[in-house]
Amino acid sequence: MTDQVKYVLDEKDIPETWYNVIADLPEPPHGVLHPATGKPITPDDLATIFPPALIEQEVSDQREIEIPGPVRELYRQWRPSPLFRARRWEKALNTPARIYYKYEGVSPAGSHKPNTAIPQAYYNKTAGIKKLATETGAGQWGSSLAIACSAFDLECLVFMVKVSSEQKPYRKALMQSFGAEVVPSPSARTQSGRDILAKDPDCTGSLGIAISEAVEVAAASADTNYALGSVLNHVCLHQTVIGLECMKQFEMAGDSPDVICACTGGGSNFAGMAFPYLGRNLRGESNTRVVAVEPAACPTLTKGAFAYDYGDTAHLTPMVKMHTLGSSFIPPGFHSGGLRYHGMGPLVSQLLDLQAFEATSVHQLEIFESGVEFAKAELILPAPEANHAVAAARREAIRCREEGVGQTILFNLCGHGHFDMQAYTDYFAGKLKDYEYPAEEIAMALSGLPSVG
Amino acid sequence: MTDQVKYVLDEKDIPETWYNVIADLPEPPHGVLHPATGKPITPDDLATIFPPALIEQEVSDQREIEIPGPVRELYRQWRPSPLFRARRWEKALNTPARIYYKYEGVSPAGSHKPNTAIPQAYYNKTAGIKKLATETGAGQWGSSLAIACSAFDLECLVFMVKVSSEQKPYRKALMQSFGAEVVPSPSARTQSGRDILAKDPDCTGSLGIAISEAVEVAAASADTNYALGSVLNHVCLHQTVIGLECMKQFEMAGDSPDVICACTGGGSNFAGMAFPYLGRNLRGESNTRVVAVEPAACPTLTKGAFAYDYGDTAHLTPMVKMHTLGSSFIPPGFHSGGLRYHGMGPLVSQLLDLQAFEATSVHQLEIFESGVEFAKAELILPAPEANHAVAAARREAIRCREEGVGQTILFNLCGHGHFDMQAYTDYFAGKLKDYEYPAEEIAMALSGLPSVG
């Protein structure tokens, strides 16, 4: 072991393939069902909104999938991302644990999202598509796709949850800087949007509604496709560059993680970090503990049902078997926009159902307290989403102190907080409250689940 | 030459010494004069606001000055910063030039400022100081010092130009996240502030006023010192890690710059990039062209006088011989807060006077146009300040195209624009105008220069 602070790989160490966890599952993935018929979906059904290469990746059981040259070329702009040893935070925590974090905030959007935005834009470009439509909540995904579309000269249309577009004008400006059109959702541009507005003209929107609008636009036009920033198998696949790089970086460090923490919204940053390690566990080559951390105010993995559900509010997306709080669920306006989603990536859900990892939830006061403590030691102010992973790593470090064991903790610092200063301002002003989602409200939202599968 | 996109050095390649250009000047630096007496200042005069090590560095003529271990330790958090080859932008510009940029936006504050904030906090800590007072305009320097103080457990008091503190609440929140106290300037906390407010209760402040307030607070208390983010010799010294790293990175690339561009406000990011190269020129070892770029709306180097002047409005700081627009100069509110300063680092000024480099100015519409074009190719959205260097590099690249010569251009991308989205929003909304400073107004401001030296 060296005394290095950061482990930096060479450009040539960017993985040449993504890792597909489907290859190592002990059972096949659960099928995807057509939203209208409830019957298994065919690749043709998806072809109206996705390019062939991504549909193929969505169902592939090949363990390694090649990263195309032009994608690796763009990855080089910020990848390999650094792995840091949190030596100063360890001291501040007075823990015998060794804490490492993978820092994805070095990307041009400040988060892990460009890892999948770039290949999605690439595959659509090569399929002759002219425009991508998508949704965004906090704006991380929208700005990542805007950047990727700019790199491949595609038009980009972003339906931004209305309350976010009003609260986060700067995220909107970042998307516009890269040429994207940003439309507050619900909008009059789509039938889904008009239906919602007819019922509630003041509706502030939700990710589920914005997805409906983007899917509708993509389905209606032959040269427009849809791009999703989380949940789907191909999105999780693209994010695995995170965990794959970590493995090489731990070799440099002469260490290996005993426990890995990552936050979950739709599951893609968790999958990116954890799937390569879970795959190793599934193949019997290791026994690394993995912890998913979600907000107590949106407790999909810890309090949701594992059932078939829609990805959106208007039920235009296929149904997948996942941990869900029900597609009618509108989470409270807590300060981690990227984690306010009713569902979860189906592969993440299936792996939890198989008890391949643990899930836990944290309240927002704890995550901000953890994030500020981390920042004072490590100098990086994390995004509120990333603070969930910080809080979980801190719990593990304190456990190590109490148990007197020197374990190695790894967490995914999936983004910086430079676009989230309002959240920190509210935190320092004492305006944030913890919010426990009432069991009866969850039960009610779950009672509306489709009866299929 | 390789086909790499970025050149990344190892932690052990962080320079062990800073480079001091005074050692290679063909004449000694011009003396510093006491603000009250106009007589040469003594180290004792400075001891009320600076620690001994920084006073020593301010006047040292030693070529190499050792970087203390704890400073290098913290530099490791983001240094060495990457050097990028702008392959995609070269294509977009259709230029035979090879364009490289050093990217300082990877620092925890998103700019080059922590390069000096960290050693300044360190030297003050080791001198037994408890608190640092400073000023900030756009907030880059204030947040860098807040981060550095947090790392060394010092209190931090930031006088933030009032108009900026209102326009940039998020920068303020970032400083607060690291524990700094932020006071809008002019304030009632100091005599300088109260004097200004008595004359003009609605005064929106200026960097010159905020400096007066911070210096006054530091001079009045034995355990409080003052920290400046630019201009001074020791600040320029600390920034030379930028150019020193570039030299090693160009060795990796098998290339070397024919022309170097960097923007100037107080001169520290320019000095950091250019001084190691200018030193090589001064020693007769090379003949690299160096271009300083400033805003046409604050044309210190291109239209100011080279004369003794004060660094602040209340004339509490020493007088230095520099390019200046007069300490009463309040620049128009254009969108590069970090470059709105009436003066210039005395070493930068002296080197311009010696014709060691060229100075030019650009208008803000050109810099935003250049920055957006750069971002679409290279995926990084620069800070408006950095866009000045982008614009100058672009002019050079176009010249190379027109002349059909394949020169190597290097520029300093001193920060990202994630905190400057209001500027981009205004630019896209067509609200920005170019502003030529009227010659008679400059003449008037210059007429008030002190008659010394």
XYZ file of C-alpha atoms in Angstrom, chain A residues 56 147 230 375 378 448:
6
model
C -29.913 -5.319 -28.272
C -23.680 17.848 -23.820
C -31.440 5.647 -15.397
C -16.423 18.710 2.397
C -11.872 16.507 1.584
C -53.001 1.082 -7.824
